[in-house]
Amino acid sequence: MMQHTLLAVLLGVSAVAAAAIASPAAAQRRHDPATLARVDALLARMTVEEKAGQMTQLTIGVVAAEGTPQRDSVRIDPAKLREAIVNRHVGSLLNVVGGALTLDGWHALIGQVQDVATRETRLGIPVLYGIDFVHGANYTRGGTIFPHNLGLAATFDADLARTAGEVTGDEALASGLPWNFAPVLDVGRQPLFPRFYETFGEDPLVAATLGAAAVRGMQRSGRVAATLKHYLAYSIPRSGRDRTPANVTPREVREIFLPPFAQAVRDGARTVMVNSGEIDGEPVHASRYWLTDVLRGELGFDGVIVTDWEDIYFLHTRHRVAATIKDAVRMAVDAGIDVSMSPSDYRFTDALIELVREGTIPERRLDESVRRILLLKAELGLLDAPYPDPAHRRLFATEASTGSAREAARRSITLLKNDGGILPLRRNARILVTGPAAASLTALNGGWTYTWQGTDASHFPEEPRTLLEAMLRRGQDVRYVAGSGFTQAGDMGAALDAAKNADVVVVAVGEDAYSEWVGNIDDLTLPEPQLRLIEAVQAAGTPVVLVLVEGRPRVISRVADRARGIVMAYWPGMYGGDAIADVLFGQVNPSGKLPFTYPRHPNALATYDHRYTETTNNDFGRGPGGFNPQWEFGYGLSYTTYAYRDLRLGSPSIGPADSLAVRVTVANTGQRAGRETVLLFTRQHFASVTPSVRRLRAFRTVELQPGESRELTFTIAADDLRFVARDGRRVLEPGAFDVMVGGLTGTFHVTAGGTR
């Protein structure tokens, strides 16, 4: 262990982690010996060219036939396919051409690919096909579509996240797609980030708990691999723009962004996709420290690491840390990359072969990656059964899976304001529905829905209803005026006139669908045409209810105070229209809670667990000061009311090896049954690193009938109270701590500390 201790000092990791780094073969101990022997025998027969090909992933468009993409299927050019698989030995494909495929389309495509791979190549190694099923089977027609992760996070329900993962994994298996590029485990700390909706919100515990549950569900069959993305600190870009440098220190990376990945690795995640940005000037795709020392060494990850789209090339063309493409390949492979999502050419393959031939990269380094790739293929069953199994069609779009998606959408809806009990709406009320999100299915579903951007409604099925259609089915006198577009002005005069003749106006505003960098913006403020529409109908004097259909929190402080009701819908998926209408008319009692801090101003972006020093600019009586968001993390109203009482701590003090029992009673004091999410926070009074004002330590949902109360018990381990010190180690420091639940506070002490 002496040499491992020395290595730990050099790398800044624990001695145990250093031992894992020094002995990478230890990571393979969980694999079946017979499978390992089979893989090693196959690897021993491979040429350098075949190994480099296995490490290459191409988009399906490279082998598709020329011309207009076919709807529901992909036309393959046989010569291009043979060039990729037989001559270039490519081991992985991904993506669609144009849009989602039917089950038959996927089966035909996968079958054609595997025919060539298994029958026409020297070794008969099947191709591993990857897809972005990020909120259900969004690239298979008729697949079950869930709310995006941000909406799932609003339920604070790990069981529901696991169910969503199970349905997604089952429908990937039914489609014949064994490698899913999901879930996103980035922690959403920068609301401008255009992939904010793909995160589970701003808290690392929520992201870790729900993300790991989704992984377990997705991989339950053993035939589908989940992918943790985007490792690491992708979701806090300084500029707010996609694929740009992180605004975070290495210590904060460990404190906030690493835990969800660590948890999902412990729960058996098979693959990891890398952050397209950079940390402290180092692109993560070129970071041996983050990919090998931390991910493989500290976390013990022994699966496949895949790049994101074209990101090795970007080391040269965008990050400019590599003078040539060849240098970029060398850097990424040395850092620990296994598969390059190239994705449109063979530059990676050619450069890798050249680097091995000249001795710059030893062939044994390729062996490490290819062994992992082959093990993944073997454990997914591809070496024995590479074709889609028609028997798995029974798993696709079942009544149960559809019901789960509907329930997830209903549970996600978050009631933010309900002045004077304007909600639920009366069925016989004269209701005006207006706003660009009212009649839009693309806005309900967001990006990654049938097409990459999710904006082509022609791909959508007929069955799901828009919010307007759902309202028309429930209300007796519902009228509609478009009012405005998402970014274009409309006939606000018509909206004002209609509002004067209504009892209530429902204005559905927010964002239309977008994905990745296409969603980059410079200002979180809701677009001006929508704000003017809201102001126009508010001028009529009729009560206004805002419905926010959006992938991130768009600032509405200009109109929020005059709104009587406000409902946050996120991007709730195919059944979102019905889910929102169910809440508006009271058929569903809302139970969602905000999984992020909703900002009041575009530059007031502090998270709930901010430091005390972030809100002390009022020390000398100047400036606004204070933490004053539009709504806080964990906020959400109900059509009933809840009361908390009898907070009891199991002990006044605990030691480093102890746990603290926390008991609290929650009562439904209203007239309706409801579901309450109970959030438990702690606060450290003083620490060697400025402490957060509070940190979420546990959460649980509880269903209560009117008048019913229930005592809940939580357990906080002393280990949970550790934080990352300036030297990168996790430290527990003695002192006073508060426990906060539902407005109640108790205090206990940690008697002794230590590092690890």
mmCIF file of N, CA and C in Angstrom, residues 444-531:
data_model
loop_
_atom_site.group_PDB
_atom_site.id
_atom_site.type_symbol
_atom_site.label_atom_id
_atom_site.label_comp_id
_atom_site.label_asym_id
_atom_site.label_seq_id
_atom_site.Cartn_x
_atom_site.Cartn_y
_atom_site.Cartn_z
ATOM 1 N N LEU A 444 -45.491 21.386 -25.184
ATOM 2 C CA LEU A 444 -45.728 20.460 -24.079
ATOM 3 C C LEU A 444 -44.629 19.404 -23.984
ATOM 4 N N ASN A 445 -44.063 19.041 -25.120
ATOM 5 C CA ASN A 445 -43.109 17.936 -25.148
ATOM 6 C C ASN A 445 -41.659 18.374 -25.141
ATOM 7 N N GLY A 446 -41.371 19.581 -25.630
ATOM 8 C CA GLY A 446 -40.007 20.062 -25.614
ATOM 9 C C GLY A 446 -39.115 19.342 -26.596
ATOM 10 N N GLY A 447 -37.816 19.546 -26.414
ATOM 11 C CA GLY A 447 -36.835 18.951 -27.323
ATOM 12 C C GLY A 447 -36.766 17.442 -27.211
ATOM 13 N N TRP A 448 -36.033 16.834 -28.137
ATOM 14 C CA TRP A 448 -35.857 15.373 -28.164
ATOM 15 C C TRP A 448 -37.202 14.654 -28.252
ATOM 16 N N THR A 449 -38.080 15.137 -29.126
ATOM 17 C CA THR A 449 -39.372 14.482 -29.288
ATOM 18 C C THR A 449 -39.626 14.244 -30.768
ATOM 19 N N TYR A 450 -39.407 13.032 -31.210
ATOM 20 C CA TYR A 450 -39.551 12.581 -32.601
ATOM 21 C C TYR A 450 -38.471 13.147 -33.520
ATOM 22 N N THR A 451 -38.094 14.394 -33.306
ATOM 23 C CA THR A 451 -36.938 14.972 -33.983
ATOM 24 C C THR A 451 -36.029 15.561 -32.921
ATOM 25 N N TRP A 452 -34.800 15.891 -33.312
ATOM 26 C CA TRP A 452 -33.818 16.422 -32.360
ATOM 27 C C TRP A 452 -34.356 17.657 -31.637
ATOM 28 N N GLN A 453 -34.877 18.632 -32.404
ATOM 29 C CA GLN A 453 -35.363 19.856 -31.796
ATOM 30 C C GLN A 453 -36.777 19.728 -31.228
ATOM 31 N N GLY A 454 -37.540 18.758 -31.702
ATOM 32 C CA GLY A 454 -38.898 18.576 -31.196
ATOM 33 C C GLY A 454 -39.902 19.594 -31.692
ATOM 34 N N THR A 455 -39.558 20.348 -32.742
ATOM 35 C CA THR A 455 -40.413 21.445 -33.195
ATOM 36 C C THR A 455 -41.275 21.102 -34.404
ATOM 37 N N ASP A 456 -41.118 19.915 -34.965
ATOM 38 C CA ASP A 456 -41.866 19.546 -36.162
ATOM 39 C C ASP A 456 -43.119 18.777 -35.759
ATOM 40 N N ALA A 457 -44.239 19.484 -35.655
ATOM 41 C CA ALA A 457 -45.486 18.875 -35.192
ATOM 42 C C ALA A 457 -46.023 17.832 -36.157
ATOM 43 N N SER A 458 -45.555 17.837 -37.403
ATOM 44 C CA SER A 458 -46.047 16.851 -38.367
ATOM 45 C C SER A 458 -45.648 15.432 -37.976
ATOM 46 N N HIS A 459 -44.660 15.291 -37.107
ATOM 47 C CA HIS A 459 -44.232 13.970 -36.652
ATOM 48 C C HIS A 459 -45.078 13.455 -35.487
ATOM 49 N N PHE A 460 -45.915 14.313 -34.913
ATOM 50 C CA PHE A 460 -46.615 13.950 -33.693
ATOM 51 C C PHE A 460 -47.852 13.104 -33.991
ATOM 52 N N PRO A 461 -48.197 12.197 -33.076
ATOM 53 C CA PRO A 461 -49.422 11.400 -33.264
ATOM 54 C C PRO A 461 -50.661 12.248 -33.036
ATOM 55 N N GLU A 462 -51.814 11.721 -33.390
ATOM 56 C CA GLU A 462 -53.055 12.483 -33.296
ATOM 57 C C GLU A 462 -53.675 12.425 -31.900
ATOM 58 N N GLU A 463 -53.409 11.395 -31.152
ATOM 59 C CA GLU A 463 -54.142 11.171 -29.906
ATOM 60 C C GLU A 463 -53.884 12.218 -28.824
ATOM 61 N N PRO A 464 -52.643 12.605 -28.504
ATOM 62 C CA PRO A 464 -52.470 13.534 -27.381
ATOM 63 C C PRO A 464 -53.156 14.865 -27.646
ATOM 64 N N ARG A 465 -53.586 15.504 -26.571
ATOM 65 C CA ARG A 465 -54.315 16.752 -26.695
ATOM 66 C C ARG A 465 -53.468 17.928 -26.230
ATOM 67 N N THR A 466 -53.651 19.052 -26.892
ATOM 68 C CA THR A 466 -53.069 20.289 -26.414
ATOM 69 C C THR A 466 -53.815 20.728 -25.157
ATOM 70 N N LEU A 467 -53.280 21.727 -24.478
ATOM 71 C CA LEU A 467 -53.974 22.270 -23.318
ATOM 72 C C LEU A 467 -55.346 22.802 -23.725
ATOM 73 N N LEU A 468 -55.418 23.493 -24.850
ATOM 74 C CA LEU A 468 -56.701 24.030 -25.306
ATOM 75 C C LEU A 468 -57.719 22.916 -25.509
ATOM 76 N N GLU A 469 -57.321 21.852 -26.197
ATOM 77 C CA GLU A 469 -58.250 20.744 -26.446
ATOM 78 C C GLU A 469 -58.699 20.113 -25.135
ATOM 79 N N ALA A 470 -57.776 19.993 -24.183
ATOM 80 C CA ALA A 470 -58.140 19.421 -22.889
ATOM 81 C C ALA A 470 -59.094 20.337 -22.132
ATOM 82 N N MET A 471 -58.892 21.639 -22.238
ATOM 83 C CA MET A 471 -59.786 22.592 -21.578
ATOM 84 C C MET A 471 -61.181 22.551 -22.198
ATOM 85 N N LEU A 472 -61.263 22.445 -23.513
ATOM 86 C CA LEU A 472 -62.554 22.398 -24.195
ATOM 87 C C LEU A 472 -63.366 21.184 -23.765
ATOM 88 N N ARG A 473 -62.700 20.096 -23.445
ATOM 89 C CA ARG A 473 -63.399 18.885 -23.027
ATOM 90 C C ARG A 473 -63.908 18.982 -21.590
ATOM 91 N N ARG A 474 -63.350 19.900 -20.824
ATOM 92 C CA ARG A 474 -63.709 19.972 -19.406
ATOM 93 C C ARG A 474 -64.623 21.152 -19.087
ATOM 94 N N GLY A 475 -64.407 22.271 -19.740
ATOM 95 C CA GLY A 475 -65.208 23.452 -19.457
ATOM 96 C C GLY A 475 -66.438 23.536 -20.343
ATOM 97 N N GLN A 476 -67.471 24.220 -19.856
ATOM 98 C CA GLN A 476 -68.717 24.352 -20.607
ATOM 99 C C GLN A 476 -68.710 25.571 -21.529
ATOM 100 N N ASP A 477 -67.858 26.552 -21.228
ATOM 101 C CA ASP A 477 -67.827 27.782 -22.031
ATOM 102 C C ASP A 477 -66.375 28.244 -22.130
ATOM 103 N N VAL A 478 -65.628 27.578 -23.006
ATOM 104 C CA VAL A 478 -64.207 27.870 -23.184
ATOM 105 C C VAL A 478 -64.004 28.475 -24.563
ATOM 106 N N ARG A 479 -63.388 29.643 -24.614
ATOM 107 C CA ARG A 479 -63.111 30.317 -25.879
ATOM 108 C C ARG A 479 -61.608 30.497 -26.027
ATOM 109 N N TYR A 480 -61.180 30.671 -27.273
ATOM 110 C CA TYR A 480 -59.742 30.745 -27.541
ATOM 111 C C TYR A 480 -59.417 31.902 -28.461
ATOM 112 N N VAL A 481 -58.393 32.657 -28.095
ATOM 113 C CA VAL A 481 -57.782 33.668 -28.945
ATOM 114 C C VAL A 481 -56.278 33.450 -28.851
ATOM 115 N N ALA A 482 -55.591 33.375 -29.964
ATOM 116 C CA ALA A 482 -54.159 33.060 -29.944
ATOM 117 C C ALA A 482 -53.363 34.078 -29.139
ATOM 118 N N GLY A 483 -53.613 35.348 -29.346
ATOM 119 C CA GLY A 483 -52.978 36.386 -28.558
ATOM 120 C C GLY A 483 -51.594 36.783 -29.024
ATOM 121 N N SER A 484 -50.651 35.832 -29.036
ATOM 122 C CA SER A 484 -49.288 36.111 -29.495
ATOM 123 C C SER A 484 -48.604 34.799 -29.814
ATOM 124 N N GLY A 485 -47.458 34.899 -30.483
ATOM 125 C CA GLY A 485 -46.583 33.752 -30.640
ATOM 126 C C GLY A 485 -45.590 33.728 -29.494
ATOM 127 N N PHE A 486 -44.661 32.768 -29.548
ATOM 128 C CA PHE A 486 -43.645 32.702 -28.499
ATOM 129 C C PHE A 486 -42.706 33.902 -28.561
ATOM 130 N N THR A 487 -42.403 34.332 -29.766
ATOM 131 C CA THR A 487 -41.503 35.487 -29.915
ATOM 132 C C THR A 487 -42.065 36.545 -30.853
ATOM 133 N N GLN A 488 -43.264 36.304 -31.389
ATOM 134 C CA GLN A 488 -43.874 37.259 -32.310
ATOM 135 C C GLN A 488 -45.157 37.813 -31.707
ATOM 136 N N ALA A 489 -45.401 39.099 -31.955
ATOM 137 C CA ALA A 489 -46.627 39.736 -31.484
ATOM 138 C C ALA A 489 -47.835 39.185 -32.229
ATOM 139 N N GLY A 490 -48.998 39.236 -31.573
ATOM 140 C CA GLY A 490 -50.240 38.783 -32.195
ATOM 141 C C GLY A 490 -51.316 39.833 -32.027
ATOM 142 N N ASP A 491 -52.562 39.400 -32.125
ATOM 143 C CA ASP A 491 -53.699 40.311 -32.017
ATOM 144 C C ASP A 491 -54.074 40.459 -30.544
ATOM 145 N N MET A 492 -53.367 41.343 -29.866
ATOM 146 C CA MET A 492 -53.629 41.542 -28.443
ATOM 147 C C MET A 492 -54.946 42.267 -28.214
ATOM 148 N N GLY A 493 -55.381 43.066 -29.190
ATOM 149 C CA GLY A 493 -56.676 43.720 -29.073
ATOM 150 C C GLY A 493 -57.799 42.715 -28.987
ATOM 151 N N ALA A 494 -57.715 41.664 -29.806
ATOM 152 C CA ALA A 494 -58.736 40.620 -29.763
ATOM 153 C C ALA A 494 -58.709 39.900 -28.420
ATOM 154 N N ALA A 495 -57.503 39.677 -27.882
ATOM 155 C CA ALA A 495 -57.391 39.027 -26.584
ATOM 156 C C ALA A 495 -57.988 39.904 -25.490
ATOM 157 N N LEU A 496 -57.741 41.215 -25.545
ATOM 158 C CA LEU A 496 -58.293 42.138 -24.548
ATOM 159 C C LEU A 496 -59.819 42.156 -24.607
ATOM 160 N N ASP A 497 -60.366 42.225 -25.811
ATOM 161 C CA ASP A 497 -61.825 42.250 -25.953
ATOM 162 C C ASP A 497 -62.449 40.967 -25.403
ATOM 163 N N ALA A 498 -61.819 39.829 -25.725
ATOM 164 C CA ALA A 498 -62.356 38.553 -25.243
ATOM 165 C C ALA A 498 -62.237 38.451 -23.728
ATOM 166 N N ALA A 499 -61.161 39.015 -23.170
ATOM 167 C CA ALA A 499 -60.965 38.956 -21.722
ATOM 168 C C ALA A 499 -62.054 39.716 -20.980
ATOM 169 N N LYS A 500 -62.529 40.795 -21.567
ATOM 170 C CA LYS A 500 -63.572 41.601 -20.918
ATOM 171 C C LYS A 500 -64.873 40.825 -20.762
ATOM 172 N N ASN A 501 -65.074 39.825 -21.612
ATOM 173 C CA ASN A 501 -66.312 39.048 -21.578
ATOM 174 C C ASN A 501 -66.126 37.678 -20.928
ATOM 175 N N ALA A 502 -65.026 37.517 -20.190
ATOM 176 C CA ALA A 502 -64.740 36.237 -19.541
ATOM 177 C C ALA A 502 -64.777 36.387 -18.029
ATOM 178 N N ASP A 503 -64.982 35.268 -17.347
ATOM 179 C CA ASP A 503 -64.882 35.243 -15.883
ATOM 180 C C ASP A 503 -63.442 35.045 -15.425
ATOM 181 N N VAL A 504 -62.666 34.359 -16.243
ATOM 182 C CA VAL A 504 -61.260 34.103 -15.925
ATOM 183 C C VAL A 504 -60.514 33.913 -17.238
ATOM 184 N N VAL A 505 -59.253 34.343 -17.262
ATOM 185 C CA VAL A 505 -58.404 34.180 -18.445
ATOM 186 C C VAL A 505 -57.247 33.253 -18.088
ATOM 187 N N VAL A 506 -57.072 32.203 -18.854
ATOM 188 C CA VAL A 506 -55.930 31.297 -18.700
ATOM 189 C C VAL A 506 -54.948 31.616 -19.814
ATOM 190 N N VAL A 507 -53.763 32.093 -19.442
ATOM 191 C CA VAL A 507 -52.749 32.476 -20.415
ATOM 192 C C VAL A 507 -51.608 31.470 -20.336
ATOM 193 N N ALA A 508 -51.433 30.697 -21.391
ATOM 194 C CA ALA A 508 -50.380 29.673 -21.435
ATOM 195 C C ALA A 508 -49.174 30.232 -22.168
ATOM 196 N N VAL A 509 -48.104 30.459 -21.440
ATOM 197 C CA VAL A 509 -46.917 31.093 -21.993
ATOM 198 C C VAL A 509 -45.689 30.233 -21.688
ATOM 199 N N GLY A 510 -44.546 30.637 -22.241
ATOM 200 C CA GLY A 510 -43.309 29.922 -21.944
ATOM 201 C C GLY A 510 -42.407 29.799 -23.141
ATOM 202 N N GLU A 511 -42.003 28.562 -23.436
ATOM 203 C CA GLU A 511 -41.029 28.308 -24.489
ATOM 204 C C GLU A 511 -41.509 27.191 -25.397
ATOM 205 N N ASP A 512 -41.275 27.356 -26.694
ATOM 206 C CA ASP A 512 -41.454 26.240 -27.610
ATOM 207 C C ASP A 512 -40.228 25.339 -27.497
ATOM 208 N N ALA A 513 -40.291 24.184 -28.121
ATOM 209 C CA ALA A 513 -39.246 23.180 -27.974
ATOM 210 C C ALA A 513 -37.907 23.651 -28.538
ATOM 211 N N TYR A 514 -36.833 23.150 -27.942
ATOM 212 C CA TYR A 514 -35.473 23.348 -28.443
ATOM 213 C C TYR A 514 -34.587 22.282 -27.800
ATOM 214 N N SER A 515 -33.445 22.053 -28.414
ATOM 215 C CA SER A 515 -32.455 21.127 -27.859
ATOM 216 C C SER A 515 -31.064 21.726 -27.978
ATOM 217 N N GLU A 516 -30.272 21.476 -26.970
ATOM 218 C CA GLU A 516 -28.850 21.821 -26.947
ATOM 219 C C GLU A 516 -28.628 23.295 -27.297
ATOM 220 N N TRP A 517 -27.591 23.577 -28.078
ATOM 221 C CA TRP A 517 -27.155 24.955 -28.315
ATOM 222 C C TRP A 517 -28.196 25.796 -29.056
ATOM 223 N N VAL A 518 -29.135 25.156 -29.741
ATOM 224 C CA VAL A 518 -30.182 25.910 -30.427
ATOM 225 C C VAL A 518 -31.009 26.717 -29.421
ATOM 226 N N GLY A 519 -31.040 26.267 -28.182
ATOM 227 C CA GLY A 519 -31.791 26.960 -27.147
ATOM 228 C C GLY A 519 -31.003 28.014 -26.393
ATOM 229 N N ASN A 520 -29.803 28.349 -26.840
ATOM 230 C CA ASN A 520 -29.028 29.393 -26.161
ATOM 231 C C ASN A 520 -29.780 30.726 -26.176
ATOM 232 N N ILE A 521 -29.811 31.397 -25.039
ATOM 233 C CA ILE A 521 -30.396 32.732 -24.938
ATOM 234 C C ILE A 521 -29.480 33.597 -24.075
ATOM 235 N N ASP A 522 -29.686 34.904 -24.129
ATOM 236 C CA ASP A 522 -28.888 35.830 -23.336
ATOM 237 C C ASP A 522 -29.671 36.448 -22.189
ATOM 238 N N ASP A 523 -30.978 36.189 -22.121
ATOM 239 C CA ASP A 523 -31.817 36.834 -21.120
ATOM 240 C C ASP A 523 -32.936 35.872 -20.737
ATOM 241 N N LEU A 524 -33.073 35.606 -19.443
ATOM 242 C CA LEU A 524 -34.108 34.695 -18.969
ATOM 243 C C LEU A 524 -35.508 35.310 -18.983
ATOM 244 N N THR A 525 -35.606 36.590 -19.195
ATOM 245 C CA THR A 525 -36.911 37.240 -19.179
ATOM 246 C C THR A 525 -37.832 36.636 -20.238
ATOM 247 N N LEU A 526 -39.076 36.385 -19.855
ATOM 248 C CA LEU A 526 -40.059 35.893 -20.820
ATOM 249 C C LEU A 526 -40.108 36.855 -22.000
ATOM 250 N N PRO A 527 -40.125 36.351 -23.248
ATOM 251 C CA PRO A 527 -40.104 37.253 -24.412
ATOM 252 C C PRO A 527 -41.178 38.338 -24.365
ATOM 253 N N GLU A 528 -40.825 39.498 -24.866
ATOM 254 C CA GLU A 528 -41.668 40.687 -24.782
ATOM 255 C C GLU A 528 -43.088 40.482 -25.332
ATOM 256 N N PRO A 529 -43.282 39.826 -26.479
ATOM 257 C CA PRO A 529 -44.661 39.647 -26.964
ATOM 258 C C PRO A 529 -45.558 38.925 -25.962
ATOM 259 N N GLN A 530 -45.004 37.956 -25.231
ATOM 260 C CA GLN A 530 -45.807 37.234 -24.250
ATOM 261 C C GLN A 530 -46.103 38.101 -23.024
ATOM 262 N N LEU A 531 -45.119 38.882 -22.593
ATOM 263 C CA LEU A 531 -45.359 39.782 -21.469
ATOM 264 C C LEU A 531 -46.440 40.807 -21.817
#
